[in-house]
mmCIF file of C-alpha atoms (C1' of nucleotides) in Angstrom:
data_model
loop_
_atom_site.group_PDB
_atom_site.id
_atom_site.type_symbol
_atom_site.label_atom_id
_atom_site.label_comp_id
_atom_site.label_asym_id
_atom_site.label_seq_id
_atom_site.Cartn_x
_atom_site.Cartn_y
_atom_site.Cartn_z
ATOM 1 C CA UNK A 1 122.154 112.111 65.920
ATOM 2 C CA UNK A 2 120.172 114.364 68.209
ATOM 3 C CA UNK A 3 120.760 118.110 68.201
ATOM 4 C CA UNK A 4 120.906 118.558 71.934
ATOM 5 C CA UNK A 5 121.397 122.296 72.024
ATOM 6 C CA UNK A 6 118.432 122.863 69.735
ATOM 7 C CA UNK A 7 116.307 120.578 71.852
ATOM 8 C CA UNK A 8 117.160 122.479 75.030
ATOM 9 C CA UNK A 9 116.357 125.816 73.399
ATOM 10 C CA UNK A 10 113.126 124.467 72.000
ATOM 11 C CA UNK A 11 112.093 123.560 75.520
ATOM 12 C CA UNK A 12 113.101 127.007 76.824
ATOM 13 C CA UNK A 13 115.939 125.658 78.914
ATOM 14 C CA UNK A 14 119.176 127.544 79.438
ATOM 15 C CA UNK A 15 122.006 125.735 77.706
ATOM 16 C CA UNK A 16 124.716 124.675 80.132
ATOM 17 C CA UNK A 17 127.490 122.133 79.587
ATOM 18 C CA UNK A 18 125.979 119.901 82.273
ATOM 19 C CA UNK A 19 122.602 119.917 80.575
ATOM 20 C CA UNK A 20 124.068 119.212 77.182
ATOM 21 C CA UNK A 21 125.889 116.212 78.601
ATOM 22 C CA UNK A 22 122.837 114.982 80.494
ATOM 23 C CA UNK A 23 120.683 115.018 77.389
ATOM 24 C CA UNK A 24 123.461 113.490 75.311
ATOM 25 C CA UNK A 25 123.818 110.658 77.806
ATOM 26 C CA UNK A 26 120.082 110.110 77.822
ATOM 27 C CA UNK A 27 120.052 109.916 74.056
ATOM 28 C CA UNK A 28 122.783 107.300 73.979
ATOM 29 C CA UNK A 29 121.421 105.221 76.881
ATOM 30 C CA UNK A 30 117.773 104.695 76.114
ATOM 31 C CA UNK A 31 116.761 103.956 79.701
ATOM 32 C CA UNK A 32 118.883 105.174 82.568
ATOM 33 C CA UNK A 33 118.391 105.767 86.268
ATOM 34 C CA UNK A 34 119.617 108.654 88.393
ATOM 35 C CA UNK A 35 122.688 106.922 89.745
ATOM 36 C CA UNK A 36 123.848 105.659 86.372
ATOM 37 C CA UNK A 37 123.344 109.088 84.898
ATOM 38 C CA UNK A 38 125.308 110.686 87.721
ATOM 39 C CA UNK A 39 128.159 108.202 87.333
ATOM 40 C CA UNK A 40 128.404 108.837 83.599
ATOM 41 C CA UNK A 41 128.123 112.566 84.028
ATOM 42 C CA UNK A 42 130.851 112.467 86.636
ATOM 43 C CA UNK A 43 133.266 111.268 83.952
ATOM 44 C CA UNK A 44 132.947 114.612 82.172
ATOM 45 C CA UNK A 45 132.270 116.789 85.232
ATOM 46 C CA UNK A 46 134.003 115.411 88.322
ATOM 47 C CA UNK A 47 132.648 118.315 90.345
ATOM 48 C CA UNK A 48 129.032 117.694 89.384
ATOM 49 C CA UNK A 49 126.521 117.261 92.175
ATOM 50 C CA UNK A 50 123.720 114.733 92.479
ATOM 51 C CA UNK A 51 121.450 117.668 93.256
ATOM 52 C CA UNK A 52 122.153 119.020 89.791
ATOM 53 C CA UNK A 53 121.093 115.726 88.274
ATOM 54 C CA UNK A 54 117.853 115.721 90.227
ATOM 55 C CA UNK A 55 117.107 119.362 89.499
ATOM 56 C CA UNK A 56 117.645 118.841 85.803
ATOM 57 C CA UNK A 57 115.629 115.670 85.593
ATOM 58 C CA UNK A 58 112.763 117.426 87.325
ATOM 59 C CA UNK A 59 112.792 120.467 85.118
ATOM 60 C CA UNK A 60 113.127 118.332 81.987
ATOM 61 C CA UNK A 61 110.173 116.224 83.098
ATOM 62 C CA UNK A 62 108.129 119.368 83.616
ATOM 63 C CA UNK A 63 109.106 120.679 80.176
ATOM 64 C CA UNK A 64 108.225 117.304 78.662
ATOM 65 C CA UNK A 65 111.719 116.788 77.350
ATOM 66 C CA UNK A 66 111.948 113.564 79.387
ATOM 67 C CA UNK A 67 109.587 110.945 80.606
ATOM 68 C CA UNK A 68 109.858 108.747 83.651
ATOM 69 C CA UNK A 69 109.367 104.973 83.621
ATOM 70 C CA UNK A 70 108.416 103.346 86.912
ATOM 71 C CA UNK A 71 109.497 99.743 87.110
ATOM 72 C CA UNK A 72 108.177 97.614 89.973
ATOM 73 C CA UNK A 73 110.830 97.057 92.655
ATOM 74 C CA UNK A 74 113.475 98.935 90.696
ATOM 75 C CA UNK A 75 114.655 102.496 90.430
ATOM 76 C CA UNK A 76 112.840 104.795 88.053
ATOM 77 C CA UNK A 77 114.495 105.224 84.699
ATOM 78 C CA UNK A 78 114.312 108.162 82.325
ATOM 79 C CA UNK A 79 114.103 108.437 78.579
ATOM 80 C CA UNK A 80 113.854 111.221 76.069
ATOM 81 C CA UNK A 81 110.201 111.928 75.352
ATOM 82 C CA UNK A 82 108.816 110.210 72.296
ATOM 83 C CA UNK A 83 105.552 108.736 71.064
ATOM 84 C CA UNK A 84 103.637 106.725 73.626
ATOM 85 C CA UNK A 85 104.892 103.186 73.928
ATOM 86 C CA UNK A 86 105.165 100.424 76.475
ATOM 87 C CA UNK A 87 108.100 98.649 78.093
ATOM 88 C CA UNK A 88 109.286 95.177 78.891
ATOM 89 C CA UNK A 89 111.842 94.565 81.645
ATOM 90 C CA UNK A 90 114.046 91.570 82.307
ATOM 91 C CA UNK A 91 113.967 90.901 86.020
ATOM 92 C CA UNK A 92 117.332 89.150 85.868
ATOM 93 C CA UNK A 93 119.576 91.470 83.874
ATOM 94 C CA UNK A 94 117.415 94.614 84.044
ATOM 95 C CA UNK A 95 117.398 95.076 80.304
ATOM 96 C CA UNK A 96 114.553 97.327 79.202
ATOM 97 C CA UNK A 97 113.070 97.341 75.713
ATOM 98 C CA UNK A 98 110.535 99.631 74.128
ATOM 99 C CA UNK A 99 107.504 97.955 72.630
ATOM 100 C CA UNK A 100 105.348 99.388 69.906
ATOM 101 C CA UNK A 101 102.104 98.118 71.270
ATOM 102 C CA UNK A 102 99.043 100.111 70.500
ATOM 103 C CA UNK A 103 97.014 100.850 73.603
ATOM 104 C CA UNK A 104 94.450 103.113 71.977
ATOM 105 C CA UNK A 105 91.726 100.466 71.794
ATOM 106 C CA UNK A 106 92.366 99.602 75.416
ATOM 107 C CA UNK A 107 92.161 103.238 76.301
ATOM 108 C CA UNK A 108 88.724 103.519 74.748
ATOM 109 C CA UNK A 109 87.594 100.383 76.516
ATOM 110 C CA UNK A 110 88.878 101.812 79.791
ATOM 111 C CA UNK A 111 87.023 105.095 79.264
ATOM 112 C CA UNK A 112 83.834 103.235 78.472
ATOM 113 C CA UNK A 113 84.133 100.931 81.435
ATOM 114 C CA UNK A 114 85.020 103.628 83.961
ATOM 115 C CA UNK A 115 83.348 106.798 82.707
ATOM 116 C CA UNK A 116 86.692 108.550 83.166
ATOM 117 C CA UNK A 117 88.305 110.700 80.531
ATOM 118 C CA UNK A 118 91.794 109.323 80.290
ATOM 119 C CA UNK A 119 94.925 111.364 79.624
ATOM 120 C CA UNK A 120 97.773 108.905 79.959
ATOM 121 C CA UNK A 121 98.383 105.213 80.293
ATOM 122 C CA UNK A 122 101.296 103.138 81.410
ATOM 123 C CA UNK A 123 101.860 99.555 80.400
ATOM 124 C CA UNK A 124 104.831 97.556 81.552
ATOM 125 C CA UNK A 125 105.669 93.884 81.251
ATOM 126 C CA UNK A 126 108.057 92.037 83.546
ATOM 127 C CA UNK A 127 109.729 88.766 82.694
ATOM 128 C CA UNK A 128 112.941 87.226 81.451
ATOM 129 C CA UNK A 129 114.799 88.128 78.290
ATOM 130 C CA UNK A 130 115.872 85.583 75.683
ATOM 131 C CA UNK A 131 119.511 85.404 76.751
ATOM 132 C CA UNK A 132 118.730 85.108 80.467
ATOM 133 C CA UNK A 133 116.238 82.337 79.681
ATOM 134 C CA UNK A 134 118.963 80.317 77.956
ATOM 135 C CA UNK A 135 121.417 80.511 80.824
ATOM 136 C CA UNK B 1 82.187 88.956 103.719
ATOM 137 C CA UNK B 2 85.761 87.805 103.840
ATOM 138 C CA UNK B 3 86.900 85.266 106.406
ATOM 139 C CA UNK B 4 90.010 87.067 107.495
ATOM 140 C CA UNK B 5 91.264 84.528 110.013
ATOM 141 C CA UNK B 6 90.956 81.704 107.507
ATOM 142 C CA UNK B 7 92.783 83.757 104.912
ATOM 143 C CA UNK B 8 95.686 84.445 107.276
ATOM 144 C CA UNK B 9 95.952 80.772 108.197
ATOM 145 C CA UNK B 10 95.770 79.729 104.570
ATOM 146 C CA UNK B 11 98.766 81.974 103.906
ATOM 147 C CA UNK B 12 100.644 80.507 106.904
ATOM 148 C CA UNK B 13 100.557 83.758 108.828
ATOM 149 C CA UNK B 14 100.218 83.891 112.589
ATOM 150 C CA UNK B 15 96.866 85.370 113.523
ATOM 151 C CA UNK B 16 97.242 88.544 115.575
ATOM 152 C CA UNK B 17 94.601 91.194 116.284
ATOM 153 C CA UNK B 18 96.623 93.740 114.318
ATOM 154 C CA UNK B 19 96.771 91.487 111.276
ATOM 155 C CA UNK B 20 93.089 90.702 111.421
ATOM 156 C CA UNK B 21 92.294 94.393 111.488
ATOM 157 C CA UNK B 22 94.754 95.187 108.695
ATOM 158 C CA UNK B 23 93.219 92.619 106.377
ATOM 159 C CA UNK B 24 89.713 93.658 107.366
ATOM 160 C CA UNK B 25 90.515 97.273 106.538
ATOM 161 C CA UNK B 26 92.018 96.249 103.234
ATOM 162 C CA UNK B 27 88.902 94.290 102.361
ATOM 163 C CA UNK B 28 86.634 97.244 103.091
ATOM 164 C CA UNK B 29 88.823 99.862 101.385
ATOM 165 C CA UNK B 30 89.658 98.426 98.005
ATOM 166 C CA UNK B 31 92.758 100.564 97.466
ATOM 167 C CA UNK B 32 94.568 102.049 100.413
ATOM 168 C CA UNK B 33 98.010 103.489 101.053
ATOM 169 C CA UNK B 34 100.262 102.991 104.070
ATOM 170 C CA UNK B 35 99.327 106.223 105.828
ATOM 171 C CA UNK B 36 95.604 105.719 105.414
ATOM 172 C CA UNK B 37 95.907 102.169 106.645
ATOM 173 C CA UNK B 38 97.914 103.315 109.655
ATOM 174 C CA UNK B 39 95.381 106.014 110.495
ATOM 175 C CA UNK B 40 92.477 103.580 110.332
ATOM 176 C CA UNK B 41 94.349 100.949 112.280
ATOM 177 C CA UNK B 42 95.197 103.521 114.911
ATOM 178 C CA UNK B 43 91.489 103.860 115.677
ATOM 179 C CA UNK B 44 91.436 100.265 116.953
ATOM 180 C CA UNK B 45 95.043 100.090 118.213
ATOM 181 C CA UNK B 46 96.258 103.472 119.437
ATOM 182 C CA UNK B 47 99.593 101.937 120.348
ATOM 183 C CA UNK B 48 100.204 100.471 116.910
ATOM 184 C CA UNK B 49 103.434 101.378 115.171
ATOM 185 C CA UNK B 50 104.006 102.338 111.554
ATOM 186 C CA UNK B 51 106.733 99.711 111.514
ATOM 187 C CA UNK B 52 104.101 97.078 112.177
ATOM 188 C CA UNK B 53 102.120 98.283 109.190
ATOM 189 C CA UNK B 54 105.175 98.117 106.953
ATOM 190 C CA UNK B 55 106.261 94.731 108.231
ATOM 191 C CA UNK B 56 102.830 93.293 107.674
ATOM 192 C CA UNK B 57 102.396 94.750 104.236
ATOM 193 C CA UNK B 58 105.745 93.315 103.236
ATOM 194 C CA UNK B 59 105.082 89.854 104.538
ATOM 195 C CA UNK B 60 101.598 89.832 103.015
ATOM 196 C CA UNK B 61 103.042 90.867 99.671
ATOM 197 C CA UNK B 62 105.556 88.044 99.883
ATOM 198 C CA UNK B 63 102.819 85.555 100.737
ATOM 199 C CA UNK B 64 100.724 86.854 97.839
ATOM 200 C CA UNK B 65 97.905 87.865 100.114
ATOM 201 C CA UNK B 66 98.252 91.460 98.899
ATOM 202 C CA UNK B 67 99.335 93.178 95.755
ATOM 203 C CA UNK B 68 100.864 96.602 95.343
ATOM 204 C CA UNK B 69 99.676 99.179 92.834
ATOM 205 C CA UNK B 70 102.145 101.861 91.803
ATOM 206 C CA UNK B 71 100.453 105.050 90.701
ATOM 207 C CA UNK B 72 102.584 107.708 89.013
ATOM 208 C CA UNK B 73 103.349 110.610 91.362
ATOM 209 C CA UNK B 74 101.268 109.144 94.160
ATOM 210 C CA UNK B 75 101.848 106.792 97.043
ATOM 211 C CA UNK B 76 101.606 103.086 96.391
ATOM 212 C CA UNK B 77 98.294 101.535 97.301
ATOM 213 C CA UNK B 78 97.563 97.978 98.334
ATOM 214 C CA UNK B 79 94.713 95.616 97.610
ATOM 215 C CA UNK B 80 93.824 92.079 98.485
ATOM 216 C CA UNK B 81 95.169 89.767 95.792
ATOM 217 C CA UNK B 82 92.696 88.812 93.115
ATOM 218 C CA UNK B 83 92.632 87.973 89.413
ATOM 219 C CA UNK B 84 94.854 90.161 87.252
ATOM 220 C CA UNK B 85 93.202 93.419 86.334
ATOM 221 C CA UNK B 86 94.103 96.985 85.499
ATOM 222 C CA UNK B 87 93.413 100.305 87.202
ATOM 223 C CA UNK B 88 92.216 103.757 86.371
ATOM 224 C CA UNK B 89 93.035 106.716 88.634
ATOM 225 C CA UNK B 90 91.450 110.128 88.862
ATOM 226 C CA UNK B 91 94.231 112.672 89.153
ATOM 227 C CA UNK B 92 91.913 115.163 90.851
ATOM 228 C CA UNK B 93 90.164 113.166 93.574
ATOM 229 C CA UNK B 94 92.465 110.130 93.627
ATOM 230 C CA UNK B 95 89.624 107.687 93.137
ATOM 231 C CA UNK B 96 90.865 104.339 91.875
ATOM 232 C CA UNK B 97 88.739 101.819 90.015
ATOM 233 C CA UNK B 98 89.459 98.288 88.938
ATOM 234 C CA UNK B 99 89.026 97.559 85.266
ATOM 235 C CA UNK B 100 88.318 94.160 83.802
ATOM 236 C CA UNK B 101 90.465 94.622 80.738
ATOM 237 C CA UNK B 102 91.990 91.571 79.231
ATOM 238 C CA UNK B 103 95.695 92.010 78.632
ATOM 239 C CA UNK B 104 96.413 88.461 77.511
ATOM 240 C CA UNK B 105 96.505 89.298 73.797
ATOM 241 C CA UNK B 106 98.815 92.198 74.567
ATOM 242 C CA UNK B 107 100.994 89.916 76.592
ATOM 243 C CA UNK B 108 101.406 87.552 73.669
ATOM 244 C CA UNK B 109 102.170 90.453 71.362
ATOM 245 C CA UNK B 110 104.767 91.680 73.832
ATOM 246 C CA UNK B 111 106.421 88.269 74.052
ATOM 247 C CA UNK B 112 106.525 88.003 70.298
ATOM 248 C CA UNK B 113 107.911 91.463 69.828
ATOM 249 C CA UNK B 114 110.564 91.216 72.535
ATOM 250 C CA UNK B 115 111.502 87.550 72.688
ATOM 251 C CA UNK B 116 111.011 87.762 76.461
ATOM 252 C CA UNK B 117 108.968 85.310 78.454
ATOM 253 C CA UNK B 118 106.672 87.526 80.463
ATOM 254 C CA UNK B 119 105.464 86.815 83.980
ATOM 255 C CA UNK B 120 103.511 89.885 84.985
ATOM 256 C CA UNK B 121 102.104 93.028 83.481
ATOM 257 C CA UNK B 122 100.892 96.277 84.880
ATOM 258 C CA UNK B 123 98.472 98.574 83.122
ATOM 259 C CA UNK B 124 97.280 101.820 84.624
ATOM 260 C CA UNK B 125 95.288 104.678 83.186
ATOM 261 C CA UNK B 126 95.352 108.222 84.544
ATOM 262 C CA UNK B 127 92.670 110.782 83.886
ATOM 263 C CA UNK B 128 89.635 112.457 85.388
ATOM 264 C CA UNK B 129 86.564 110.716 86.766
ATOM 265 C CA UNK B 130 83.040 111.544 85.712
ATOM 266 C CA UNK B 131 82.161 113.645 88.740
ATOM 267 C CA UNK B 132 85.409 115.639 88.666
ATOM 268 C CA UNK B 133 84.864 116.310 84.958
ATOM 269 C CA UNK B 134 81.460 117.864 85.680
ATOM 270 C CA UNK B 135 82.682 120.249 88.369
ATOM 271 C "C1'" DC C 1 124.235 143.421 84.147
ATOM 272 C "C1'" DT C 2 120.583 140.317 85.438
ATOM 273 C "C1'" DC C 3 118.745 136.053 85.912
ATOM 274 C "C1'" DT C 4 119.324 131.236 86.072
ATOM 275 C "C1'" DG C 5 122.027 127.144 87.131
ATOM 276 C "C1'" DT C 6 125.464 124.822 89.932
ATOM 277 C "C1'" DG C 7 127.566 122.708 93.970
ATOM 278 C "C1'" DC C 8 127.496 121.957 98.676
ATOM 279 C "C1'" DA C 9 125.559 120.794 102.988
ATOM 280 C "C1'" DA C 10 121.622 120.105 105.552
ATOM 281 C "C1'" DA C 11 117.006 118.834 105.930
ATOM 282 C "C1'" DG C 12 113.033 115.963 104.705
ATOM 283 C "C1'" DC C 13 110.426 111.964 103.906
ATOM 284 C "C1'" DG C 14 109.280 107.249 103.492
ATOM 285 C "C1'" DT C 15 110.890 102.817 104.695
ATOM 286 C "C1'" DT C 16 113.714 99.372 107.051
ATOM 287 C "C1'" DT C 17 116.276 97.460 110.898
ATOM 288 C "C1'" DG C 18 117.710 95.786 115.660
ATOM 289 C "C1'" DC C 19 116.278 94.828 119.926
ATOM 290 C "C1'" DA C 20 113.589 93.854 124.168
ATOM 291 C "C1'" DA C 21 109.106 92.821 125.728
ATOM 292 C "C1'" DA C 22 104.583 90.788 124.638
ATOM 293 C "C1'" DC C 23 101.947 87.451 122.513
ATOM 294 C "C1'" DG C 24 100.238 83.288 119.688
ATOM 295 C "C1'" DA C 25 100.058 78.380 119.184
ATOM 296 C "C1'" DT D 1 107.532 76.841 126.378
ATOM 297 C "C1'" DC D 2 109.275 78.316 121.889
ATOM 298 C "C1'" DG D 3 109.031 80.931 117.996
ATOM 299 C "C1'" DT D 4 106.875 84.911 116.045
ATOM 300 C "C1'" DT D 5 105.152 89.578 116.289
ATOM 301 C "C1'" DT D 6 104.963 94.034 118.154
ATOM 302 C "C1'" DG D 7 106.469 98.736 119.360
ATOM 303 C "C1'" DC D 8 110.081 101.797 119.779
ATOM 304 C "C1'" DA D 9 114.029 104.262 118.307
ATOM 305 C "C1'" DA D 10 117.617 104.648 115.383
ATOM 306 C "C1'" DA D 11 119.410 104.118 110.907
ATOM 307 C "C1'" DC D 12 118.985 104.285 106.032
ATOM 308 C "C1'" DG D 13 118.442 105.647 101.197
ATOM 309 C "C1'" DC D 14 116.677 108.655 98.065
ATOM 310 C "C1'" DT D 15 115.178 113.263 96.993
ATOM 311 C "C1'" DT D 16 114.576 118.114 97.878
ATOM 312 C "C1'" DT D 17 115.876 122.582 99.701
ATOM 313 C "C1'" DG D 18 118.487 126.992 100.833
ATOM 314 C "C1'" DC D 19 122.200 129.524 99.982
ATOM 315 C "C1'" DA D 20 126.455 131.579 97.999
ATOM 316 C "C1'" DC D 21 129.036 131.592 93.928
ATOM 317 C "C1'" DA D 22 129.599 130.899 88.973
ATOM 318 C "C1'" DG D 23 127.963 131.070 84.479
ATOM 319 C "C1'" DA D 24 124.553 132.056 80.524
ATOM 320 C "C1'" DG D 25 122.258 135.368 77.787
#
DNA sequence: CTCTGTGCAAAGCGTTTGCAAACGA
DNA sequence: TCGTTTGCAAACGCTTTGCACAGAG
């Protein structure tokens, strides 16, 4: 169980009830988009504003508390920052899974091939999950 | 040199001067975003509309004449469809290079790990190019 | 008490849509 | 000629902004 208040303080963010709930929701829904987050947050704070959600996502991205996952043709989703990993998305049911695929060798190959010095990489697979394949 | 008219016909697209110029521009600018494409197109067709650019990009994506590259925090760029490959982007000067990195082993690993059947993958590296590193 | 965050409404930006006229085959 | 494309303007959806008030430290 994540200590949300400690995490906010660690990232130098003022602790507000809205923020605590946002981070709690993110920790219980591994990948969530802005609208889903707003809808869930609304259950606890019926007066909450979408602007608050956006402002908080942006500041948490800047503080590296969150990371953003861009999925082709879908809304961006957000997850609590953790070790680098890749994602696989089901195009039918939108399920998203983390994958522990090591991209470090690829990264070296990419640096060699391009002459760039590379900071970040993003790897995402799109397809159909096991249960959608069956049906 | 690409035969643009033949390519349009092959993809069952009506040949119009605007389309010919759009595909020609795409073939001479490997990675280009909507605004850049519009600006270049405007040089030949001062009456052209942004809507025409969008409509054509969308239909060419659907016909698999083009593919879209999503770069974190930047505008999408478009390229003429070719064999699957990955990209590296310089965050300072926005240069984009194609990389011939083989993701097929990764794809198998991803299928195994997730139980998904995977159709497409996207791999993008962000960093700094050689000349921006020097300066 | 001071500074930051929240909620609201409006603005901003990129993209899509509907329609009439122009054009391709 | 008939069906498609173009250009225009309006609409749309998502995100950001400015401001006054409320809340955190």
